[in-house]
Structure formats: structure tokens, C-alpha cells
Coordinates of N, CA, C and O in Angstrom, one line a residue:
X1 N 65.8 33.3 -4.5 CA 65.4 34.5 -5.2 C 64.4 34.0 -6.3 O 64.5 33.1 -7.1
X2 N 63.3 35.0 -6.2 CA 62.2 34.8 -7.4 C 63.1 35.1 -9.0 O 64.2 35.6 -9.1
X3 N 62.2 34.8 -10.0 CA 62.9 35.5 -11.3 C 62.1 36.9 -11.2 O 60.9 37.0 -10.9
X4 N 62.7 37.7 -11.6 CA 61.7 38.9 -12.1 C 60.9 39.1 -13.2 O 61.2 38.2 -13.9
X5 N 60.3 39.6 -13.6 CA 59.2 40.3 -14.8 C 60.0 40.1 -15.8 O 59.8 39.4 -16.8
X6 N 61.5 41.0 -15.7 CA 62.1 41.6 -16.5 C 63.3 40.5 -17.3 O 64.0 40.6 -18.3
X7 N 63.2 39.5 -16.4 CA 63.9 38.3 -16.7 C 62.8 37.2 -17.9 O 63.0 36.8 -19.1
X8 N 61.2 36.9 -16.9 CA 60.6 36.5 -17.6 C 60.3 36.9 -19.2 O 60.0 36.2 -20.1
X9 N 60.4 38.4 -19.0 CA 60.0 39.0 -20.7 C 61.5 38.2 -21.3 O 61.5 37.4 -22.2
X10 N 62.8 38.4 -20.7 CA 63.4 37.7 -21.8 C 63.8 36.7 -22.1 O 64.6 36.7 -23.1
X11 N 63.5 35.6 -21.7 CA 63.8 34.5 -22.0 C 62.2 34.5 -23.0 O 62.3 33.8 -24.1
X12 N 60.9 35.0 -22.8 CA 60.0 34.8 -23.7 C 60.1 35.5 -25.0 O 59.2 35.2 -25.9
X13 N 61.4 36.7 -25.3 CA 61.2 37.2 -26.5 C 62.3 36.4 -27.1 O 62.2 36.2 -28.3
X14 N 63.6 35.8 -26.5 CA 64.4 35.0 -26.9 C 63.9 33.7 -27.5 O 64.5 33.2 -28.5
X15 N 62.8 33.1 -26.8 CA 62.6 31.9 -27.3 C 61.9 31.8 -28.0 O 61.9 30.7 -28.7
X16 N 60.9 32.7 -28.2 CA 59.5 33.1 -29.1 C 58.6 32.3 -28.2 O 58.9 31.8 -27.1
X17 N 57.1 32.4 -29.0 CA 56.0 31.2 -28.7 C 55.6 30.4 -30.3 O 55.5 31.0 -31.4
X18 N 55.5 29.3 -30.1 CA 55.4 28.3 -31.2 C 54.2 27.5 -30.4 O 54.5 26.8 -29.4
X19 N 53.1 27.6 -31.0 CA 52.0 26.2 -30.6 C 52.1 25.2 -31.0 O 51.5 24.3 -30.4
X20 N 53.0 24.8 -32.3 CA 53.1 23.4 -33.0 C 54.0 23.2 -32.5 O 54.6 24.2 -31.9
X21 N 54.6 21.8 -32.5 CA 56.1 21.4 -32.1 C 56.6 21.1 -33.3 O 55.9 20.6 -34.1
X22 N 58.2 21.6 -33.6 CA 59.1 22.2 -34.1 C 60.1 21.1 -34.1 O 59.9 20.3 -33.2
X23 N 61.1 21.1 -34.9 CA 62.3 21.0 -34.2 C 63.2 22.3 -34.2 O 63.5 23.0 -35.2
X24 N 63.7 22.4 -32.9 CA 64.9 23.6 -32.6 C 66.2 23.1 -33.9 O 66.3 22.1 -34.6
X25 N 67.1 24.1 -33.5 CA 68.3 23.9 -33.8 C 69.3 22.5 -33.4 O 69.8 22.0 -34.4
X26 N 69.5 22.0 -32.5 CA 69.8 20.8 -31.9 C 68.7 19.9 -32.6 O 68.7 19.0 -31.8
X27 N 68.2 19.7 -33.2 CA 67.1 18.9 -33.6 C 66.2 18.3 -32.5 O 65.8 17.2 -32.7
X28 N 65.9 18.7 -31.8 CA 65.0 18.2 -30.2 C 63.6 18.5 -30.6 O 63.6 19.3 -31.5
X29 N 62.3 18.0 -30.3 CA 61.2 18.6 -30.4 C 61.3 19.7 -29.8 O 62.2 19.8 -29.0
X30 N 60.0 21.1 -29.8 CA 60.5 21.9 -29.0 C 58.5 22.2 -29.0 O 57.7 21.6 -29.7
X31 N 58.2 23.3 -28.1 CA 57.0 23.5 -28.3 C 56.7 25.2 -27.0 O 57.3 25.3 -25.9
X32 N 55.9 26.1 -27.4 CA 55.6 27.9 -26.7 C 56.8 28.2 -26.5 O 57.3 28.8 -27.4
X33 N 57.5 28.2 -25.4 CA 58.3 29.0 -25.4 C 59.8 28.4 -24.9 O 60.5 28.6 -24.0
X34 N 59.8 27.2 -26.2 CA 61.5 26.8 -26.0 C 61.2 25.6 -25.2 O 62.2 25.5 -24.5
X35 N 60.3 24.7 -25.1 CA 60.3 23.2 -24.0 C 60.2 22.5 -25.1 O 59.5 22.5 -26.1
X36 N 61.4 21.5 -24.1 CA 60.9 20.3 -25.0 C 60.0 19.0 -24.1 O 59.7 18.0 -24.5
X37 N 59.8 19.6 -22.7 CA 58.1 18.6 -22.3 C 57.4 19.2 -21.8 O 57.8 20.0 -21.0
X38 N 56.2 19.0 -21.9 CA 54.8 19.5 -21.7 C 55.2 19.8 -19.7 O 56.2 19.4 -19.2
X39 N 54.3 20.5 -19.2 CA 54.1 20.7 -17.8 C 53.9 19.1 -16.9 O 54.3 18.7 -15.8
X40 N 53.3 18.6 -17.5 CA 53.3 16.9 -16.7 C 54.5 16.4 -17.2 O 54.2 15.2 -17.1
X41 N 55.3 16.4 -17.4 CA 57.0 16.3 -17.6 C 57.0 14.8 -19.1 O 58.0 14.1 -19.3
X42 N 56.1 14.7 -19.7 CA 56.5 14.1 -20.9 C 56.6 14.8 -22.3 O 55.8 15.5 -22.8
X43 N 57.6 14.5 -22.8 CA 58.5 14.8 -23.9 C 57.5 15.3 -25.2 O 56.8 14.6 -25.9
X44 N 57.5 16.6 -25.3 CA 57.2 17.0 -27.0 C 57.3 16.1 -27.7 O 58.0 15.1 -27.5
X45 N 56.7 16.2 -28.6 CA 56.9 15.3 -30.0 C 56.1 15.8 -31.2 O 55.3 16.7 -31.3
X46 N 56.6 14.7 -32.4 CA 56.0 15.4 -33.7 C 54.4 15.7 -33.6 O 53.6 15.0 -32.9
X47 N 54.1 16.5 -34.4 CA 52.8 16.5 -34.5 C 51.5 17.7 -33.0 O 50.4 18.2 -33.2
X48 N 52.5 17.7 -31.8 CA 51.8 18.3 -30.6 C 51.5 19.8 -30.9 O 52.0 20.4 -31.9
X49 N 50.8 20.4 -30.1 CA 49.9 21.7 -30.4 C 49.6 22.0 -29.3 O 49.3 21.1 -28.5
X50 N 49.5 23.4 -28.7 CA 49.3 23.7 -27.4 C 48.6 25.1 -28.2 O 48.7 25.5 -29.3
X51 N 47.6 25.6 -26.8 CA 47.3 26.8 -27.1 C 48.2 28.2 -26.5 O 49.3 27.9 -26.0
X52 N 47.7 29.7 -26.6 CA 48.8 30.3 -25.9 C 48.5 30.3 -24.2 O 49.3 30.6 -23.3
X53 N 47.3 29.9 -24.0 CA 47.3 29.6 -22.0 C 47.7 28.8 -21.4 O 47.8 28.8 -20.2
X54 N 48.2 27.5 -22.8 CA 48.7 26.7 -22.7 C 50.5 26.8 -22.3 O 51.1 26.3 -21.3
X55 N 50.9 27.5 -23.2 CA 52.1 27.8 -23.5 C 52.6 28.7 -22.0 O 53.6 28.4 -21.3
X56 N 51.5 30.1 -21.7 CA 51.8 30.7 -20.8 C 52.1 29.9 -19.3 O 52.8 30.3 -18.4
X57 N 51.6 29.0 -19.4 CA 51.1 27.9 -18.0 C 52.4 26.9 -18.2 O 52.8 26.4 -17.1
X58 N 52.8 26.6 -19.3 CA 53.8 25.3 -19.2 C 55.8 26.4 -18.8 O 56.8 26.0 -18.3
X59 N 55.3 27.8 -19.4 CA 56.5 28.5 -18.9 C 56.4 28.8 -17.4 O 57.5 29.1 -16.9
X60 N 55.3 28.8 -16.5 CA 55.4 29.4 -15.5 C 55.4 27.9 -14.6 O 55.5 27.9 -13.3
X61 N 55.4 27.0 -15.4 CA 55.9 25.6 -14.2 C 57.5 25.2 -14.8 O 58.4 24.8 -14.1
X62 N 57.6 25.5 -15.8 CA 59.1 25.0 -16.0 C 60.0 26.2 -15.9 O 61.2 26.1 -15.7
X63 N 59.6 27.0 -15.9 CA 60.6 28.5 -15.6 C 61.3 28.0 -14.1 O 62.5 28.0 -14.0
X64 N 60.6 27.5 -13.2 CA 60.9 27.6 -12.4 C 61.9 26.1 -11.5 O 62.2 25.9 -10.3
X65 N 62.1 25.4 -12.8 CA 63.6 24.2 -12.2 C 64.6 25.0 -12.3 O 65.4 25.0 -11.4
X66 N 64.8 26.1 -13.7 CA 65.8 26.9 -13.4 C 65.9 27.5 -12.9 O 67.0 28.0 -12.7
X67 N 64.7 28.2 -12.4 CA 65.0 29.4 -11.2 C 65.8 28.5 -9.8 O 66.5 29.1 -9.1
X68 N 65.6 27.3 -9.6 CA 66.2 26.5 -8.8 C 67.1 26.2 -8.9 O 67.9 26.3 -7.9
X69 N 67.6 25.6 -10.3 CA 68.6 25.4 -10.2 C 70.0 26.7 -10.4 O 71.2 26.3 -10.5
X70 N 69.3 28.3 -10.5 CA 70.7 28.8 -10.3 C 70.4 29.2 -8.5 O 71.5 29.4 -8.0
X71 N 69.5 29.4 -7.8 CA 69.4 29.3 -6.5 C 70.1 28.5 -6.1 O 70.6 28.7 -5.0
X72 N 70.2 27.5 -6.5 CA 71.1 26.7 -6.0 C 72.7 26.1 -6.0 O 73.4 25.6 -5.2
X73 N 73.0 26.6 -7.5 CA 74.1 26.3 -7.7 C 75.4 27.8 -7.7 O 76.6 27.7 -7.7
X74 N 74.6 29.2 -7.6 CA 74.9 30.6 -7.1 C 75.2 30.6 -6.1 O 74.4 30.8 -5.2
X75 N 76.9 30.3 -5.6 CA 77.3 31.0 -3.8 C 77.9 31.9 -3.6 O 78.7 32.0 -2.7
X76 N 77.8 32.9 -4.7 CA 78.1 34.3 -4.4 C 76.9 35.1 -4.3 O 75.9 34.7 -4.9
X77 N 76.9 36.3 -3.6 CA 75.5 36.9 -3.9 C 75.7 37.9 -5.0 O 76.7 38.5 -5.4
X78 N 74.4 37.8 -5.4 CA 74.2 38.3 -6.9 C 73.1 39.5 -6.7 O 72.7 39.6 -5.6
X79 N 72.4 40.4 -7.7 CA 71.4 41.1 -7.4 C 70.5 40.6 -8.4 O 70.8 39.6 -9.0
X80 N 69.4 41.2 -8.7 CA 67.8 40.6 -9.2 C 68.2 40.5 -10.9 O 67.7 39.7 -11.7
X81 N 69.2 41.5 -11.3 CA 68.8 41.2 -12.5 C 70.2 40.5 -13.2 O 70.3 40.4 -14.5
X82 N 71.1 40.1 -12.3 CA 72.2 39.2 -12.5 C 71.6 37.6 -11.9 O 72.2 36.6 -12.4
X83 N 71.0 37.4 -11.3 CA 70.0 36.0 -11.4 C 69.2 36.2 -12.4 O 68.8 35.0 -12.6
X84 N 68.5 36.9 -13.4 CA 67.4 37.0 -14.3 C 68.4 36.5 -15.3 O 68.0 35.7 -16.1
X85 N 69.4 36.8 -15.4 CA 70.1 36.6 -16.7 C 70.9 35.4 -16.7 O 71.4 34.9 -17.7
X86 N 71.0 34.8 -15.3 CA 71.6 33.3 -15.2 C 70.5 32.5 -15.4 O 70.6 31.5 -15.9
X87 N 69.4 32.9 -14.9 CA 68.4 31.9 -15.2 C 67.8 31.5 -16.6 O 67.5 30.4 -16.9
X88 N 67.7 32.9 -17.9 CA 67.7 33.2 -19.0 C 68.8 32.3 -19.3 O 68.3 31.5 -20.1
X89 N 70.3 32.0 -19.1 CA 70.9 31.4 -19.9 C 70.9 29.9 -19.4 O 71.2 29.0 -20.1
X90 N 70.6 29.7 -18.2 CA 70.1 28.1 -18.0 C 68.8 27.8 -18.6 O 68.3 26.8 -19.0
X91 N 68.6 28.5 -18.6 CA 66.5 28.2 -19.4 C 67.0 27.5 -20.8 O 66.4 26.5 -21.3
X92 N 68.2 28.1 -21.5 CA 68.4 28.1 -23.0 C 69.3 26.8 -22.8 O 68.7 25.7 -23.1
X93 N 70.5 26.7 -22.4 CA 71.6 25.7 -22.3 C 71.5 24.4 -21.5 O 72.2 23.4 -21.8
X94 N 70.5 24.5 -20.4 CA 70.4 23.0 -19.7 C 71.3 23.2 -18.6 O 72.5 23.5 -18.6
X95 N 70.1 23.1 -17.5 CA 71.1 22.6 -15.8 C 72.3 22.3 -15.8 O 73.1 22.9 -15.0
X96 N 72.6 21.1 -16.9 CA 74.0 20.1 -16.8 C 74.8 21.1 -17.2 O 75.8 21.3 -16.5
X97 N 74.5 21.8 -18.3 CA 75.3 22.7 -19.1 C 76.0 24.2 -18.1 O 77.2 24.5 -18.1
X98 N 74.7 24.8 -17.4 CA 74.8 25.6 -16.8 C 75.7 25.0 -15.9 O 76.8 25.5 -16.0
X99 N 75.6 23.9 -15.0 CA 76.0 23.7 -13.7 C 77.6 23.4 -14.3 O 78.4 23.2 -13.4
X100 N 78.3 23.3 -15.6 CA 80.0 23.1 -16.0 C 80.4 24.1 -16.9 O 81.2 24.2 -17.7
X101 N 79.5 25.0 -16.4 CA 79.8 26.8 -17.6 C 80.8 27.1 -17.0 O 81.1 26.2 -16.2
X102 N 81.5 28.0 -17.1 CA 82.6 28.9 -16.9 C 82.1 30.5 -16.8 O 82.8 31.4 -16.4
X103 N 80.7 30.6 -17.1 CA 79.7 31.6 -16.3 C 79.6 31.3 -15.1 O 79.9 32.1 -14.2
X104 N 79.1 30.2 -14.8 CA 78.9 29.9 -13.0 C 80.0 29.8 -12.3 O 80.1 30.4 -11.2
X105 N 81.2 29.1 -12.8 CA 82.3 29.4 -11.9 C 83.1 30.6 -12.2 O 84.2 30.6 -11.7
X106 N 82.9 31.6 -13.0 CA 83.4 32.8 -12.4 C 82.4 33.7 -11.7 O 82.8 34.5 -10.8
X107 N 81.2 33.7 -11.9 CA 80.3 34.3 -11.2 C 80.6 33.8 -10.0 O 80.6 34.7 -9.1
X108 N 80.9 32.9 -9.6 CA 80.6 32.1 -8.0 C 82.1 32.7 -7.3 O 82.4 33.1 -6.2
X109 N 83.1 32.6 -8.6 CA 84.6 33.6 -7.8 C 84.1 35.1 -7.6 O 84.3 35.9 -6.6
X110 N 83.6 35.2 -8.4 CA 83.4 37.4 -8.6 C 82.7 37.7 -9.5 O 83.0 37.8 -10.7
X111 N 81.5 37.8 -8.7 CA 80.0 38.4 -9.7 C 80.6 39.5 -10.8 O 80.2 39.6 -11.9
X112 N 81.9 40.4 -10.0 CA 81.9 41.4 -10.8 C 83.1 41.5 -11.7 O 83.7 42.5 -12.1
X113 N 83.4 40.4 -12.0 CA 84.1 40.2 -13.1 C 84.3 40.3 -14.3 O 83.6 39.4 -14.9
X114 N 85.2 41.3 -15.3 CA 84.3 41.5 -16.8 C 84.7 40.6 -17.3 O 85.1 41.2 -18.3
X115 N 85.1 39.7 -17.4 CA 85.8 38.0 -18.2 C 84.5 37.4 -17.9 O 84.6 36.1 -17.8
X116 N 83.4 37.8 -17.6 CA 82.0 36.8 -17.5 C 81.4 37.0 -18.8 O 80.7 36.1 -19.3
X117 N 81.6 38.0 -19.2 CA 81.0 38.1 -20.5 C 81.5 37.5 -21.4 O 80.8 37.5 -22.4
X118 N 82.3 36.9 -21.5 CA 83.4 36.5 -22.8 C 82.6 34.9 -22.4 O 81.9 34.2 -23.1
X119 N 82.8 34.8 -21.6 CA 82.0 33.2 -21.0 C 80.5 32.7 -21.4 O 80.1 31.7 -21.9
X120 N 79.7 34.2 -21.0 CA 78.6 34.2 -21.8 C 78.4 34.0 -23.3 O 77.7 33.2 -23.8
X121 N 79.1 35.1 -24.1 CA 79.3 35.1 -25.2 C 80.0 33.8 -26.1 O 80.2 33.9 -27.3
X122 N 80.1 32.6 -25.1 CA 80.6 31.6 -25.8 C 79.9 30.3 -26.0 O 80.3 29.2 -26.4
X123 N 78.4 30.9 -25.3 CA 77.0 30.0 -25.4 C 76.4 30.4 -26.5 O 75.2 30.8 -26.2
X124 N 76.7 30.4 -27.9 CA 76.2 31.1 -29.1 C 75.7 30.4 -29.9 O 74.9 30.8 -30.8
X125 N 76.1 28.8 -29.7 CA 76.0 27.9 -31.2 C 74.6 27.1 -30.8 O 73.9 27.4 -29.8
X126 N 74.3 26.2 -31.6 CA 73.1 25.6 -31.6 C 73.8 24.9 -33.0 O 74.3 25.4 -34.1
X127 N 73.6 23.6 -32.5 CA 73.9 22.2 -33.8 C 75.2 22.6 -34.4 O 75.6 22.6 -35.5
X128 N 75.7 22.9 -33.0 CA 77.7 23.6 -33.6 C 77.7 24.7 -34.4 O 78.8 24.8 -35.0
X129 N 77.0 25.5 -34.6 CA 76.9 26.2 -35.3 C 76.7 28.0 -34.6 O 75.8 28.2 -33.8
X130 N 77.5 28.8 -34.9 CA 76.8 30.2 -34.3 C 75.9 30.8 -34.9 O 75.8 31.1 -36.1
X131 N 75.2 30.9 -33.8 CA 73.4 31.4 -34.2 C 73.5 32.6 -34.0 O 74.3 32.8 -33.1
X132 N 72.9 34.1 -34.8 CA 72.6 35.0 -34.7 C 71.7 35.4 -33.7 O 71.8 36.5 -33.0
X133 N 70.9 34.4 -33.6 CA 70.0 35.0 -32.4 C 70.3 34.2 -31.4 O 69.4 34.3 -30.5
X134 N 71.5 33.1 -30.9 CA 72.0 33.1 -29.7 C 72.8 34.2 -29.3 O 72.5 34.6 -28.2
X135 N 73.9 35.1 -30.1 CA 74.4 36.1 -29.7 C 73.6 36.9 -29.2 O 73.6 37.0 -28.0
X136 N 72.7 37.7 -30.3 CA 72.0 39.1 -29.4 C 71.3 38.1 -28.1 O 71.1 38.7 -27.1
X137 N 71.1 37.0 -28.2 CA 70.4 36.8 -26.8 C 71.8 36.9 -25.9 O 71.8 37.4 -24.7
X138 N 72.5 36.7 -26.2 CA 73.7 36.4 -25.0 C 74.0 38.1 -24.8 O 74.0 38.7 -23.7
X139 N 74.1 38.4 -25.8 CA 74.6 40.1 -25.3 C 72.9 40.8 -24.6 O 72.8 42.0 -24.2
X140 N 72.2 40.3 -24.5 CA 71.0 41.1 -24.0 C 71.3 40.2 -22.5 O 71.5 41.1 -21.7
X141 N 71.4 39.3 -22.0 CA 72.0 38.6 -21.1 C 72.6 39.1 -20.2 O 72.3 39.2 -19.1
X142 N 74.2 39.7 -21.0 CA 75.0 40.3 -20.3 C 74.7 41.6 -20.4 O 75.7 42.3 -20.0
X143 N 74.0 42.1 -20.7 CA 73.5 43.5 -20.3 C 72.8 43.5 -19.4 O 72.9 44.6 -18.7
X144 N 72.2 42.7 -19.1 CA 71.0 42.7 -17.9 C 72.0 42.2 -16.5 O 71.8 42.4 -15.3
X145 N 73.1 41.6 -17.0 CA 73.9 40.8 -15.7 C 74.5 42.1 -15.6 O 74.8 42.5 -14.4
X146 N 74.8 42.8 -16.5 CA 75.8 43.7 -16.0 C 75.4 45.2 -15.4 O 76.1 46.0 -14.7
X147 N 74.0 45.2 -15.9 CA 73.3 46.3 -14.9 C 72.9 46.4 -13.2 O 72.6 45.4 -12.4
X148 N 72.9 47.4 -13.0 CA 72.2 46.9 -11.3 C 71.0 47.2 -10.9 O 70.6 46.9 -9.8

């Protein structure tokens, strides 16, 4: 399954765009829209700068390991905008992370389960800490998982 439009807008208002590299919350370099390596797969670092065609171009190659990797790790079937929102929260938490969530294994028992939210809602922190704008991103998440 492709991601949709509607998935792509949110992981881009969730993450913002930043041309300088940053450090995130986790202290990681970070750089447009939440990477921490450029499209040729080497590592952000202090000091780097991208433009925004830049930025647009490095999400539309890296959007797409997590679009793979919940294609792949999803064996229940799901609909368009319940993959938009697993992909949105693999985009944010990491493959490894996604692939030992307790979102993916209850999704994979029963897409339609409301104890998935509570799962989602427990991807909030950043540097141990609960972030305000992990929540509303998680509840915008499960709003989108939870629609059809």
C-alpha cells in the first residue's frame, strides 16, 4: 500500500521543516522534516543546511522505508488511512521501535480494537520526557486510524 496525501500532510505538520540541523528532543541531529540522514543515507550533523526542495525530496525518499516497513510488518488488513497513521508513527519512533510496539501487535490481532489507542497514546515521550506535541500528534494518529 502507497502512503496517502493525507498521511504525508501529517507526519509533515508533525515534524515541521527545519533547513538547519538541530538537535531533536533525543539529542540526535535532525534536519526538514524530522531526518536524521540526508537522502544518500549519511548522518546529519552540526552545522548542515538543506533548502526546502531539498527537504521536500529527502521526505519523499525516506517516507518511503517506512512505508515498507509497515507493509511489511502489517498481517492484518487495514484501510488507507489506518496505514497513514502507522506509517506516521513509524516515521516518528523507528522501524526497531515500531516493529516491538504493542500498536503493531494489537493491530496485527484486531485492527479494530479500541485498546490500540491507549498503545498509541504511549509513544508520547522524547528524552523520557512527555512531550505536548507528541500527544496531539498521537491523538491526530489515532484519529486518522480510527476513521474509515
Amino acid at each position: 500500500m502507497n502512503l496517502s496525501e493525507s498521511g504525508k500532510q501529517l507526519i509533515k505538520k508533525y515534524e515541521g521543516c527545519i533547513l538547519q540541523a538541530y538537535l531533536c528532543p533525543a539529542k540526535v541531529w535532525t534536519i526538514g522534516y524530522g531526518n536524521t540522514y540526508h537522502s544518500n543515507g549519511t548522518p546529519v550533523k552540526e552545522g548542515d543546511k538543506i533548502t526546502k526542495a531539498q527537504a521536500d525530496e529527502y521526505f519523499e525518499v525516506i517516507v518511503k522505508k517506512y512505508v515498507t516497513t509497515v507493509n511489511e510488518l502489517v498481517k492484518a488488513p487495514i484501510n488507507a488511512n489506518q496505514h497513514a497513521a502507522l506509517t506516521s508513527l513509524c516515521y516518528n519512533i523507528g522501524p526497531a521501535n515500531f516493529n516491538k510496539s504493542s500498536v503493531l501487535r494489537l493491530v496485527n490481532l484486531n485492527p479494530s480494537d479500541s485498546t490500540i489507542k491507549d498503545a498509541f497514546m504511549m509513544w508520547n515521550k522524547g528524552g523520557g520526557k512527555v512531550l505536548k506535541g507528541l500527544t496531539s500528534r498521537r491523538q491526530a494518529e489515532w484519529l486518522l486510524f480510527s476513521s474509515k
